[in-house]
C-alpha cells in the first residue's frame, strides 16, 4: 500500500480534510492518493483489518533519511504510524550513487528481517535503516546525526516580476562519530532505534530554569514588568 505520487518531506502527516481513494493495481498492490502515513492506516486498519500484519516496512526510499531529517521524512513517518498502531516497524532508505541497485538493498532488508526474527520479541520495534551506496553489508547500531541547512529559503523571480520562494539549502554535517551519517560515510549500513518519548527530562529536573517558574495560577491581561513589578499589558 503506497502513495500514488511523490510524497517527500510529508513527515507524519495525515489527510483529514478530504476523502481518500484506494486503487487496487493488482493482487496485494494498492495505491492511495494520500501521504505515507495514510497508507499505513489504510493498510493496517483497512486492507488488512481482518488479518493485521506482523510488521510494517516503509521504503525503500530513494535517498537517505539521516539525523534530524527523520522528522521530515515521509518514509520514517509511515514507520512511526505503524509503531503507534502497535506493529513493529522499519523505515528503509537508500543512499544514491553510481551503480546503486535497489534489488540488492531489498535483499539486504530481507536478510535484516531474518536476523531480527531471531530476537526474543519485536514488541516496540521502530528502526530507521539506511543503506550506503557502496558497502559490504555490515551494519552498526548508531545514533541520529545532526546537520544544519544554509540558505534554506531561496527567493526567486517569476517571468512577471513576482517573487516566489523555494525551501532548499546546502547541509553541513556535524562531525560526530557513532552516528548514522558517520556509518554511511564508512560504507556501513546504519540502524537507529527510534522512540517517541519527546519529553526533555533535563528540563523537568530540579534546578533547571523551567523549575524556577512561578507555579501560581496565570492571570490574563497583566504581565511582570522589566523591573519585576506588575504592569498592564
JSON list of C-alpha atoms in Angstrom, two decimals:
[
{"chain": "A", "resi": 1, "resn": "UNK", "atom": "CA", "xyz": [0.00, 0.00, 0.00]},
{"chain": "A", "resi": 2, "resn": "UNK", "atom": "CA", "xyz": [1.87, 3.07, -1.22]},
{"chain": "A", "resi": 3, "resn": "UNK", "atom": "CA", "xyz": [1.25, 6.70, -2.23]},
{"chain": "A", "resi": 4, "resn": "UNK", "atom": "CA", "xyz": [0.30, 7.22, -5.86]},
{"chain": "A", "resi": 5, "resn": "UNK", "atom": "CA", "xyz": [2.72, 10.18, -6.21]},
{"chain": "A", "resi": 6, "resn": "UNK", "atom": "CA", "xyz": [5.85, 11.77, -4.77]},
{"chain": "A", "resi": 7, "resn": "UNK", "atom": "CA", "xyz": [5.49, 12.43, -1.03]},
{"chain": "A", "resi": 8, "resn": "UNK", "atom": "CA", "xyz": [8.97, 13.56, 0.02]},
{"chain": "A", "resi": 9, "resn": "UNK", "atom": "CA", "xyz": [9.13, 15.58, 3.27]},
{"chain": "A", "resi": 10, "resn": "UNK", "atom": "CA", "xyz": [5.50, 14.81, 4.11]},
{"chain": "A", "resi": 11, "resn": "UNK", "atom": "CA", "xyz": [6.59, 13.72, 7.58]},
{"chain": "A", "resi": 12, "resn": "UNK", "atom": "CA", "xyz": [3.98, 12.14, 9.82]},
{"chain": "A", "resi": 13, "resn": "UNK", "atom": "CA", "xyz": [1.05, 13.96, 8.22]},
{"chain": "A", "resi": 14, "resn": "UNK", "atom": "CA", "xyz": [-2.49, 12.65, 7.85]},
{"chain": "A", "resi": 15, "resn": "UNK", "atom": "CA", "xyz": [-5.11, 13.65, 5.28]},
{"chain": "A", "resi": 16, "resn": "UNK", "atom": "CA", "xyz": [-8.11, 14.84, 7.30]},
{"chain": "A", "resi": 17, "resn": "UNK", "atom": "CA", "xyz": [-9.86, 17.43, 5.11]},
{"chain": "A", "resi": 18, "resn": "UNK", "atom": "CA", "xyz": [-10.83, 15.34, 2.08]},
{"chain": "A", "resi": 19, "resn": "UNK", "atom": "CA", "xyz": [-11.72, 11.72, 1.39]},
{"chain": "A", "resi": 20, "resn": "UNK", "atom": "CA", "xyz": [-9.00, 9.23, 0.42]},
{"chain": "A", "resi": 21, "resn": "UNK", "atom": "CA", "xyz": [-9.16, 6.90, -2.55]},
{"chain": "A", "resi": 22, "resn": "UNK", "atom": "CA", "xyz": [-7.66, 3.41, -2.57]},
{"chain": "A", "resi": 23, "resn": "UNK", "atom": "CA", "xyz": [-6.95, 1.92, -6.00]},
{"chain": "A", "resi": 24, "resn": "UNK", "atom": "CA", "xyz": [-6.17, -1.77, -6.48]},
{"chain": "A", "resi": 25, "resn": "UNK", "atom": "CA", "xyz": [-3.35, -2.14, -9.02]},
{"chain": "A", "resi": 26, "resn": "UNK", "atom": "CA", "xyz": [-3.09, -5.94, -8.84]},
{"chain": "A", "resi": 27, "resn": "UNK", "atom": "CA", "xyz": [-3.32, -8.62, -6.17]},
{"chain": "A", "resi": 28, "resn": "UNK", "atom": "CA", "xyz": [-1.74, -7.35, -2.93]},
{"chain": "A", "resi": 29, "resn": "UNK", "atom": "CA", "xyz": [-0.76, -3.98, -4.52]},
{"chain": "A", "resi": 30, "resn": "UNK", "atom": "CA", "xyz": [-2.68, -0.79, -3.74]},
{"chain": "A", "resi": 31, "resn": "UNK", "atom": "CA", "xyz": [-2.18, 2.93, -4.44]},
{"chain": "A", "resi": 32, "resn": "UNK", "atom": "CA", "xyz": [-3.51, 5.68, -2.15]},
{"chain": "A", "resi": 33, "resn": "UNK", "atom": "CA", "xyz": [-3.93, 9.34, -3.10]},
{"chain": "A", "resi": 34, "resn": "UNK", "atom": "CA", "xyz": [-2.52, 10.41, 0.25]},
{"chain": "A", "resi": 35, "resn": "UNK", "atom": "CA", "xyz": [0.54, 10.50, 2.45]},
{"chain": "A", "resi": 36, "resn": "UNK", "atom": "CA", "xyz": [2.74, 7.57, 3.57]},
{"chain": "A", "resi": 37, "resn": "UNK", "atom": "CA", "xyz": [1.06, 7.78, 6.99]},
{"chain": "A", "resi": 38, "resn": "UNK", "atom": "CA", "xyz": [-2.35, 7.50, 5.29]},
{"chain": "A", "resi": 39, "resn": "UNK", "atom": "CA", "xyz": [-1.07, 4.40, 3.51]},
{"chain": "A", "resi": 40, "resn": "UNK", "atom": "CA", "xyz": [-0.12, 2.63, 6.73]},
{"chain": "A", "resi": 41, "resn": "UNK", "atom": "CA", "xyz": [-3.52, 3.41, 8.21]},
{"chain": "A", "resi": 42, "resn": "UNK", "atom": "CA", "xyz": [-5.28, 2.16, 5.07]},
{"chain": "A", "resi": 43, "resn": "UNK", "atom": "CA", "xyz": [-3.14, -0.97, 5.06]},
{"chain": "A", "resi": 44, "resn": "UNK", "atom": "CA", "xyz": [-3.26, -1.92, 8.75]},
{"chain": "A", "resi": 45, "resn": "UNK", "atom": "CA", "xyz": [-6.80, -0.76, 9.54]},
{"chain": "A", "resi": 46, "resn": "UNK", "atom": "CA", "xyz": [-8.35, -1.21, 6.10]},
{"chain": "A", "resi": 47, "resn": "UNK", "atom": "CA", "xyz": [-6.89, -3.70, 3.64]},
{"chain": "A", "resi": 48, "resn": "UNK", "atom": "CA", "xyz": [-5.56, -5.99, 6.39]},
{"chain": "A", "resi": 49, "resn": "UNK", "atom": "CA", "xyz": [-8.20, -5.24, 9.01]},
{"chain": "A", "resi": 50, "resn": "UNK", "atom": "CA", "xyz": [-9.21, -8.89, 9.35]},
{"chain": "A", "resi": 51, "resn": "UNK", "atom": "CA", "xyz": [-5.62, -10.17, 9.50]},
{"chain": "A", "resi": 52, "resn": "UNK", "atom": "CA", "xyz": [-3.32, -7.45, 10.90]},
{"chain": "A", "resi": 53, "resn": "UNK", "atom": "CA", "xyz": [0.30, -7.54, 9.69]},
{"chain": "A", "resi": 54, "resn": "UNK", "atom": "CA", "xyz": [3.19, -8.75, 11.82]},
{"chain": "A", "resi": 55, "resn": "UNK", "atom": "CA", "xyz": [5.43, -5.97, 10.54]},
{"chain": "A", "resi": 56, "resn": "UNK", "atom": "CA", "xyz": [5.37, -2.63, 8.71]},
{"chain": "A", "resi": 57, "resn": "UNK", "atom": "CA", "xyz": [8.24, -1.97, 6.30]},
{"chain": "A", "resi": 58, "resn": "UNK", "atom": "CA", "xyz": [8.35, 1.54, 4.82]},
{"chain": "A", "resi": 59, "resn": "UNK", "atom": "CA", "xyz": [10.54, 2.22, 1.78]},
{"chain": "A", "resi": 60, "resn": "UNK", "atom": "CA", "xyz": [12.99, 1.65, 0.26]},
{"chain": "A", "resi": 61, "resn": "UNK", "atom": "CA", "xyz": [13.21, 5.43, -0.03]},
{"chain": "A", "resi": 62, "resn": "UNK", "atom": "CA", "xyz": [15.06, 6.99, -2.97]},
{"chain": "A", "resi": 63, "resn": "UNK", "atom": "CA", "xyz": [17.73, 8.78, -0.93]},
{"chain": "A", "resi": 64, "resn": "UNK", "atom": "CA", "xyz": [18.86, 8.68, 2.69]},
{"chain": "A", "resi": 65, "resn": "UNK", "atom": "CA", "xyz": [16.94, 9.71, 5.80]},
{"chain": "A", "resi": 66, "resn": "UNK", "atom": "CA", "xyz": [19.61, 10.63, 8.32]},
{"chain": "A", "resi": 67, "resn": "UNK", "atom": "CA", "xyz": [19.88, 12.60, 11.52]},
{"chain": "A", "resi": 68, "resn": "UNK", "atom": "CA", "xyz": [17.43, 15.43, 12.14]},
{"chain": "A", "resi": 69, "resn": "UNK", "atom": "CA", "xyz": [15.85, 14.85, 8.73]},
{"chain": "A", "resi": 70, "resn": "UNK", "atom": "CA", "xyz": [13.86, 11.88, 10.08]},
{"chain": "A", "resi": 71, "resn": "UNK", "atom": "CA", "xyz": [11.39, 14.46, 11.45]},
{"chain": "A", "resi": 72, "resn": "UNK", "atom": "CA", "xyz": [10.57, 15.50, 7.86]},
{"chain": "A", "resi": 73, "resn": "UNK", "atom": "CA", "xyz": [10.68, 12.07, 6.28]},
{"chain": "A", "resi": 74, "resn": "UNK", "atom": "CA", "xyz": [7.51, 10.52, 4.95]},
{"chain": "A", "resi": 75, "resn": "UNK", "atom": "CA", "xyz": [9.28, 7.15, 4.96]},
{"chain": "A", "resi": 76, "resn": "UNK", "atom": "CA", "xyz": [10.05, 7.40, 8.66]},
{"chain": "A", "resi": 77, "resn": "UNK", "atom": "CA", "xyz": [6.61, 8.93, 9.29]},
{"chain": "A", "resi": 78, "resn": "UNK", "atom": "CA", "xyz": [4.95, 5.84, 7.85]},
{"chain": "A", "resi": 79, "resn": "UNK", "atom": "CA", "xyz": [7.02, 3.55, 10.08]},
{"chain": "A", "resi": 80, "resn": "UNK", "atom": "CA", "xyz": [6.15, 5.80, 13.02]},
{"chain": "A", "resi": 81, "resn": "UNK", "atom": "CA", "xyz": [2.46, 5.27, 12.29]},
{"chain": "A", "resi": 82, "resn": "UNK", "atom": "CA", "xyz": [2.94, 1.51, 12.25]},
{"chain": "A", "resi": 83, "resn": "UNK", "atom": "CA", "xyz": [4.71, 1.78, 15.61]},
{"chain": "A", "resi": 84, "resn": "UNK", "atom": "CA", "xyz": [1.83, 3.86, 17.02]},
{"chain": "A", "resi": 85, "resn": "UNK", "atom": "CA", "xyz": [-0.61, 1.20, 15.80]},
{"chain": "A", "resi": 86, "resn": "UNK", "atom": "CA", "xyz": [1.32, -1.40, 17.81]},
{"chain": "A", "resi": 87, "resn": "UNK", "atom": "CA", "xyz": [3.06, -3.04, 14.85]},
{"chain": "A", "resi": 88, "resn": "UNK", "atom": "CA", "xyz": [6.88, -3.46, 14.77]},
{"chain": "A", "resi": 89, "resn": "UNK", "atom": "CA", "xyz": [8.07, -1.09, 12.06]},
{"chain": "A", "resi": 90, "resn": "UNK", "atom": "CA", "xyz": [11.14, -0.32, 9.95]},
{"chain": "A", "resi": 91, "resn": "UNK", "atom": "CA", "xyz": [11.97, 2.60, 7.65]},
{"chain": "A", "resi": 92, "resn": "UNK", "atom": "CA", "xyz": [14.43, 1.69, 4.88]},
{"chain": "A", "resi": 93, "resn": "UNK", "atom": "CA", "xyz": [16.31, 4.26, 2.76]},
{"chain": "A", "resi": 94, "resn": "UNK", "atom": "CA", "xyz": [18.97, 4.01, 0.06]},
{"chain": "A", "resi": 95, "resn": "UNK", "atom": "CA", "xyz": [21.89, 6.38, -0.43]},
{"chain": "A", "resi": 96, "resn": "UNK", "atom": "CA", "xyz": [22.15, 7.36, -4.09]},
{"chain": "A", "resi": 97, "resn": "UNK", "atom": "CA", "xyz": [25.28, 6.93, -6.18]},
{"chain": "A", "resi": 98, "resn": "UNK", "atom": "CA", "xyz": [26.71, 5.32, -9.25]},
{"chain": "A", "resi": 99, "resn": "UNK", "atom": "CA", "xyz": [25.69, 1.70, -9.71]},
{"chain": "A", "resi": 100, "resn": "UNK", "atom": "CA", "xyz": [23.14, 1.66, -6.86]},
{"chain": "A", "resi": 101, "resn": "UNK", "atom": "CA", "xyz": [20.89, -1.40, -7.14]},
{"chain": "A", "resi": 102, "resn": "UNK", "atom": "CA", "xyz": [17.68, -1.25, -5.12]},
{"chain": "A", "resi": 103, "resn": "UNK", "atom": "CA", "xyz": [17.20, -5.00, -5.61]},
{"chain": "A", "resi": 104, "resn": "UNK", "atom": "CA", "xyz": [20.41, -5.59, -3.68]},
{"chain": "A", "resi": 105, "resn": "UNK", "atom": "CA", "xyz": [19.19, -3.28, -0.91]},
{"chain": "A", "resi": 106, "resn": "UNK", "atom": "CA", "xyz": [15.89, -5.16, -0.84]},
{"chain": "A", "resi": 107, "resn": "UNK", "atom": "CA", "xyz": [17.78, -8.42, -0.35]},
{"chain": "A", "resi": 108, "resn": "UNK", "atom": "CA", "xyz": [19.78, -6.82, 2.47]},
{"chain": "A", "resi": 109, "resn": "UNK", "atom": "CA", "xyz": [16.48, -5.71, 4.01]},
{"chain": "A", "resi": 110, "resn": "UNK", "atom": "CA", "xyz": [15.14, -9.26, 3.90]},
{"chain": "A", "resi": 111, "resn": "UNK", "atom": "CA", "xyz": [18.38, -10.54, 5.47]},
{"chain": "A", "resi": 112, "resn": "UNK", "atom": "CA", "xyz": [17.99, -7.95, 8.23]},
{"chain": "A", "resi": 113, "resn": "UNK", "atom": "CA", "xyz": [14.41, -9.08, 8.84]},
{"chain": "A", "resi": 114, "resn": "UNK", "atom": "CA", "xyz": [15.60, -12.68, 9.10]},
{"chain": "A", "resi": 115, "resn": "UNK", "atom": "CA", "xyz": [18.15, -11.58, 11.70]},
{"chain": "A", "resi": 116, "resn": "UNK", "atom": "CA", "xyz": [15.52, -9.59, 13.62]},
{"chain": "A", "resi": 117, "resn": "UNK", "atom": "CA", "xyz": [13.16, -12.59, 13.64]},
{"chain": "A", "resi": 118, "resn": "UNK", "atom": "CA", "xyz": [15.63, -14.33, 15.96]},
{"chain": "A", "resi": 119, "resn": "UNK", "atom": "CA", "xyz": [15.12, -11.74, 18.69]},
{"chain": "A", "resi": 120, "resn": "UNK", "atom": "CA", "xyz": [13.07, -12.80, 21.73]},
{"chain": "A", "resi": 121, "resn": "UNK", "atom": "CA", "xyz": [10.49, -10.11, 20.92]},
{"chain": "A", "resi": 122, "resn": "UNK", "atom": "CA", "xyz": [9.88, -7.41, 18.32]},
{"chain": "A", "resi": 123, "resn": "UNK", "atom": "CA", "xyz": [7.44, -5.53, 20.52]},
{"chain": "A", "resi": 124, "resn": "UNK", "atom": "CA", "xyz": [8.07, -1.78, 20.40]},
{"chain": "A", "resi": 125, "resn": "UNK", "atom": "CA", "xyz": [10.49, -2.09, 17.46]},
{"chain": "A", "resi": 126, "resn": "UNK", "atom": "CA", "xyz": [10.90, 1.14, 15.46]},
{"chain": "A", "resi": 127, "resn": "UNK", "atom": "CA", "xyz": [14.06, 1.24, 13.34]},
{"chain": "A", "resi": 128, "resn": "UNK", "atom": "CA", "xyz": [15.49, 3.70, 10.84]},
{"chain": "A", "resi": 129, "resn": "UNK", "atom": "CA", "xyz": [17.79, 1.92, 8.39]},
{"chain": "A", "resi": 130, "resn": "UNK", "atom": "CA", "xyz": [20.00, 3.50, 5.70]},
{"chain": "A", "resi": 131, "resn": "UNK", "atom": "CA", "xyz": [21.88, 1.51, 3.05]},
{"chain": "A", "resi": 132, "resn": "UNK", "atom": "CA", "xyz": [25.13, 3.05, 1.75]},
{"chain": "A", "resi": 133, "resn": "UNK", "atom": "CA", "xyz": [25.67, 3.42, -2.00]},
{"chain": "A", "resi": 134, "resn": "UNK", "atom": "CA", "xyz": [28.76, 1.23, -1.69]},
{"chain": "A", "resi": 135, "resn": "UNK", "atom": "CA", "xyz": [29.18, -1.20, 1.19]},
{"chain": "A", "resi": 136, "resn": "UNK", "atom": "CA", "xyz": [29.78, -4.78, 2.26]},
{"chain": "A", "resi": 137, "resn": "UNK", "atom": "CA", "xyz": [26.51, -5.46, 4.06]},
{"chain": "A", "resi": 138, "resn": "UNK", "atom": "CA", "xyz": [27.94, -4.90, 7.54]},
{"chain": "A", "resi": 139, "resn": "UNK", "atom": "CA", "xyz": [25.82, -2.78, 9.87]},
{"chain": "A", "resi": 140, "resn": "UNK", "atom": "CA", "xyz": [26.09, -0.82, 13.11]},
{"chain": "A", "resi": 141, "resn": "UNK", "atom": "CA", "xyz": [23.63, 0.38, 15.73]},
{"chain": "A", "resi": 142, "resn": "UNK", "atom": "CA", "xyz": [24.15, 4.15, 15.75]},
{"chain": "A", "resi": 143, "resn": "UNK", "atom": "CA", "xyz": [22.50, 7.33, 16.97]},
{"chain": "A", "resi": 144, "resn": "UNK", "atom": "CA", "xyz": [21.00, 10.05, 14.79]},
{"chain": "A", "resi": 145, "resn": "UNK", "atom": "CA", "xyz": [23.43, 12.63, 13.49]},
{"chain": "A", "resi": 146, "resn": "UNK", "atom": "CA", "xyz": [22.94, 16.38, 13.28]},
{"chain": "A", "resi": 147, "resn": "UNK", "atom": "CA", "xyz": [23.14, 18.72, 10.34]},
{"chain": "A", "resi": 148, "resn": "UNK", "atom": "CA", "xyz": [22.33, 22.32, 9.59]},
{"chain": "A", "resi": 149, "resn": "UNK", "atom": "CA", "xyz": [20.97, 23.75, 6.36]},
{"chain": "A", "resi": 150, "resn": "UNK", "atom": "CA", "xyz": [22.28, 27.03, 4.95]},
{"chain": "A", "resi": 151, "resn": "UNK", "atom": "CA", "xyz": [20.25, 29.40, 2.72]},
{"chain": "A", "resi": 152, "resn": "UNK", "atom": "CA", "xyz": [17.08, 27.42, 3.42]},
{"chain": "A", "resi": 153, "resn": "UNK", "atom": "CA", "xyz": [14.65, 29.99, 1.95]},
{"chain": "A", "resi": 154, "resn": "UNK", "atom": "CA", "xyz": [15.63, 30.93, -1.59]},
{"chain": "A", "resi": 155, "resn": "UNK", "atom": "CA", "xyz": [13.95, 33.97, -3.17]},
{"chain": "A", "resi": 156, "resn": "UNK", "atom": "CA", "xyz": [13.40, 33.93, -6.93]},
{"chain": "A", "resi": 157, "resn": "UNK", "atom": "CA", "xyz": [11.51, 35.99, -9.50]},
{"chain": "A", "resi": 158, "resn": "UNK", "atom": "CA", "xyz": [8.92, 34.67, -11.93]},
{"chain": "A", "resi": 159, "resn": "UNK", "atom": "CA", "xyz": [8.62, 35.90, -15.58]},
{"chain": "A", "resi": 160, "resn": "UNK", "atom": "CA", "xyz": [6.11, 38.57, -14.48]},
{"chain": "A", "resi": 161, "resn": "UNK", "atom": "CA", "xyz": [8.39, 40.03, -11.85]},
{"chain": "A", "resi": 162, "resn": "UNK", "atom": "CA", "xyz": [6.68, 38.47, -8.85]},
{"chain": "A", "resi": 163, "resn": "UNK", "atom": "CA", "xyz": [8.63, 36.89, -6.03]},
{"chain": "A", "resi": 164, "resn": "UNK", "atom": "CA", "xyz": [8.37, 33.22, -5.18]},
{"chain": "A", "resi": 165, "resn": "UNK", "atom": "CA", "xyz": [10.23, 31.02, -2.75]},
{"chain": "A", "resi": 166, "resn": "UNK", "atom": "CA", "xyz": [11.89, 27.59, -2.66]},
{"chain": "A", "resi": 167, "resn": "UNK", "atom": "CA", "xyz": [12.65, 25.85, 0.61]},
{"chain": "A", "resi": 168, "resn": "UNK", "atom": "CA", "xyz": [16.03, 24.30, -0.09]},
{"chain": "A", "resi": 169, "resn": "UNK", "atom": "CA", "xyz": [19.61, 24.56, 1.08]},
{"chain": "A", "resi": 170, "resn": "UNK", "atom": "CA", "xyz": [23.03, 23.04, 1.45]},
{"chain": "A", "resi": 171, "resn": "UNK", "atom": "CA", "xyz": [23.54, 20.82, 4.52]},
{"chain": "A", "resi": 172, "resn": "UNK", "atom": "CA", "xyz": [26.57, 20.78, 6.77]},
{"chain": "A", "resi": 173, "resn": "UNK", "atom": "CA", "xyz": [27.00, 17.71, 8.97]},
{"chain": "A", "resi": 174, "resn": "UNK", "atom": "CA", "xyz": [28.38, 17.86, 12.46]},
{"chain": "A", "resi": 175, "resn": "UNK", "atom": "CA", "xyz": [31.36, 15.52, 12.59]},
{"chain": "A", "resi": 176, "resn": "UNK", "atom": "CA", "xyz": [30.22, 13.11, 15.30]},
{"chain": "A", "resi": 177, "resn": "UNK", "atom": "CA", "xyz": [31.44, 9.50, 15.48]},
{"chain": "A", "resi": 178, "resn": "UNK", "atom": "CA", "xyz": [28.87, 6.80, 16.20]},
{"chain": "A", "resi": 179, "resn": "UNK", "atom": "CA", "xyz": [26.13, 8.46, 14.14]},
{"chain": "A", "resi": 180, "resn": "UNK", "atom": "CA", "xyz": [24.16, 7.33, 11.09]},
{"chain": "A", "resi": 181, "resn": "UNK", "atom": "CA", "xyz": [25.95, 9.82, 8.85]},
{"chain": "A", "resi": 182, "resn": "UNK", "atom": "CA", "xyz": [29.33, 8.58, 10.08]},
{"chain": "A", "resi": 183, "resn": "UNK", "atom": "CA", "xyz": [28.37, 4.96, 9.39]},
{"chain": "A", "resi": 184, "resn": "UNK", "atom": "CA", "xyz": [27.25, 5.69, 5.81]},
{"chain": "A", "resi": 185, "resn": "UNK", "atom": "CA", "xyz": [30.44, 7.67, 5.15]},
{"chain": "A", "resi": 186, "resn": "UNK", "atom": "CA", "xyz": [32.33, 4.46, 6.00]},
{"chain": "A", "resi": 187, "resn": "UNK", "atom": "CA", "xyz": [30.12, 2.28, 3.78]},
{"chain": "A", "resi": 188, "resn": "UNK", "atom": "CA", "xyz": [28.28, 0.69, 6.72]},
{"chain": "A", "resi": 189, "resn": "UNK", "atom": "CA", "xyz": [24.51, 0.18, 6.98]},
{"chain": "A", "resi": 190, "resn": "UNK", "atom": "CA", "xyz": [23.17, 2.44, 9.72]},
{"chain": "A", "resi": 191, "resn": "UNK", "atom": "CA", "xyz": [20.47, 1.11, 12.05]},
{"chain": "A", "resi": 192, "resn": "UNK", "atom": "CA", "xyz": [18.99, 3.56, 14.54]},
{"chain": "A", "resi": 193, "resn": "UNK", "atom": "CA", "xyz": [16.35, 2.51, 17.09]},
{"chain": "A", "resi": 194, "resn": "UNK", "atom": "CA", "xyz": [13.81, 5.31, 17.44]},
{"chain": "A", "resi": 195, "resn": "UNK", "atom": "CA", "xyz": [11.16, 6.12, 20.02]},
{"chain": "A", "resi": 196, "resn": "UNK", "atom": "CA", "xyz": [8.57, 8.84, 20.59]},
{"chain": "A", "resi": 197, "resn": "UNK", "atom": "CA", "xyz": [9.48, 9.90, 24.12]},
{"chain": "A", "resi": 198, "resn": "UNK", "atom": "CA", "xyz": [9.90, 13.62, 23.35]},
{"chain": "A", "resi": 199, "resn": "UNK", "atom": "CA", "xyz": [9.78, 14.86, 26.95]},
{"chain": "A", "resi": 200, "resn": "UNK", "atom": "CA", "xyz": [13.01, 16.66, 27.90]},
{"chain": "A", "resi": 201, "resn": "UNK", "atom": "CA", "xyz": [13.86, 15.05, 31.24]},
{"chain": "A", "resi": 202, "resn": "UNK", "atom": "CA", "xyz": [16.65, 17.57, 31.95]},
{"chain": "A", "resi": 203, "resn": "UNK", "atom": "CA", "xyz": [14.17, 20.46, 31.72]},
{"chain": "A", "resi": 204, "resn": "UNK", "atom": "CA", "xyz": [11.99, 18.70, 34.30]},
{"chain": "A", "resi": 205, "resn": "UNK", "atom": "CA", "xyz": [14.84, 18.07, 36.73]},
{"chain": "A", "resi": 206, "resn": "UNK", "atom": "CA", "xyz": [15.31, 20.08, 39.94]},
{"chain": "A", "resi": 207, "resn": "UNK", "atom": "CA", "xyz": [17.45, 23.14, 39.36]},
{"chain": "A", "resi": 208, "resn": "UNK", "atom": "CA", "xyz": [16.52, 23.60, 35.70]},
{"chain": "A", "resi": 209, "resn": "UNK", "atom": "CA", "xyz": [15.42, 27.13, 34.60]},
{"chain": "A", "resi": 210, "resn": "UNK", "atom": "CA", "xyz": [11.85, 25.97, 33.96]},
{"chain": "A", "resi": 211, "resn": "UNK", "atom": "CA", "xyz": [11.59, 24.75, 37.56]},
{"chain": "A", "resi": 212, "resn": "UNK", "atom": "CA", "xyz": [12.02, 28.36, 38.71]},
{"chain": "A", "resi": 213, "resn": "UNK", "atom": "CA", "xyz": [8.76, 29.42, 37.04]},
{"chain": "A", "resi": 214, "resn": "UNK", "atom": "CA", "xyz": [6.09, 30.84, 39.35]},
{"chain": "A", "resi": 215, "resn": "UNK", "atom": "CA", "xyz": [3.64, 27.95, 39.60]},
{"chain": "A", "resi": 216, "resn": "UNK", "atom": "CA", "xyz": [0.73, 30.09, 40.81]},
{"chain": "A", "resi": 217, "resn": "UNK", "atom": "CA", "xyz": [-2.28, 30.49, 38.54]},
{"chain": "A", "resi": 218, "resn": "UNK", "atom": "CA", "xyz": [-1.84, 32.51, 35.34]},
{"chain": "A", "resi": 219, "resn": "UNK", "atom": "CA", "xyz": [-3.58, 35.88, 35.12]},
{"chain": "A", "resi": 220, "resn": "UNK", "atom": "CA", "xyz": [-4.91, 37.30, 31.86]},
{"chain": "A", "resi": 221, "resn": "UNK", "atom": "CA", "xyz": [-4.13, 40.89, 30.93]},
{"chain": "A", "resi": 222, "resn": "UNK", "atom": "CA", "xyz": [-1.19, 41.51, 33.26]},
{"chain": "A", "resi": 223, "resn": "UNK", "atom": "CA", "xyz": [2.49, 40.70, 32.97]},
{"chain": "A", "resi": 224, "resn": "UNK", "atom": "CA", "xyz": [5.62, 41.34, 35.03]},
{"chain": "A", "resi": 225, "resn": "UNK", "atom": "CA", "xyz": [7.49, 44.47, 34.01]},
{"chain": "A", "resi": 226, "resn": "UNK", "atom": "CA", "xyz": [11.24, 44.55, 33.39]},
{"chain": "A", "resi": 227, "resn": "UNK", "atom": "CA", "xyz": [11.74, 45.79, 36.95]},
{"chain": "A", "resi": 228, "resn": "UNK", "atom": "CA", "xyz": [9.77, 42.93, 38.45]},
{"chain": "A", "resi": 229, "resn": "UNK", "atom": "CA", "xyz": [6.61, 44.88, 39.36]},
{"chain": "A", "resi": 230, "resn": "UNK", "atom": "CA", "xyz": [3.32, 44.04, 37.69]},
{"chain": "A", "resi": 231, "resn": "UNK", "atom": "CA", "xyz": [2.02, 46.22, 34.90]},
{"chain": "A", "resi": 232, "resn": "UNK", "atom": "CA", "xyz": [-0.89, 46.24, 32.47]},
{"chain": "A", "resi": 233, "resn": "UNK", "atom": "CA", "xyz": [-0.30, 44.51, 29.12]}
]
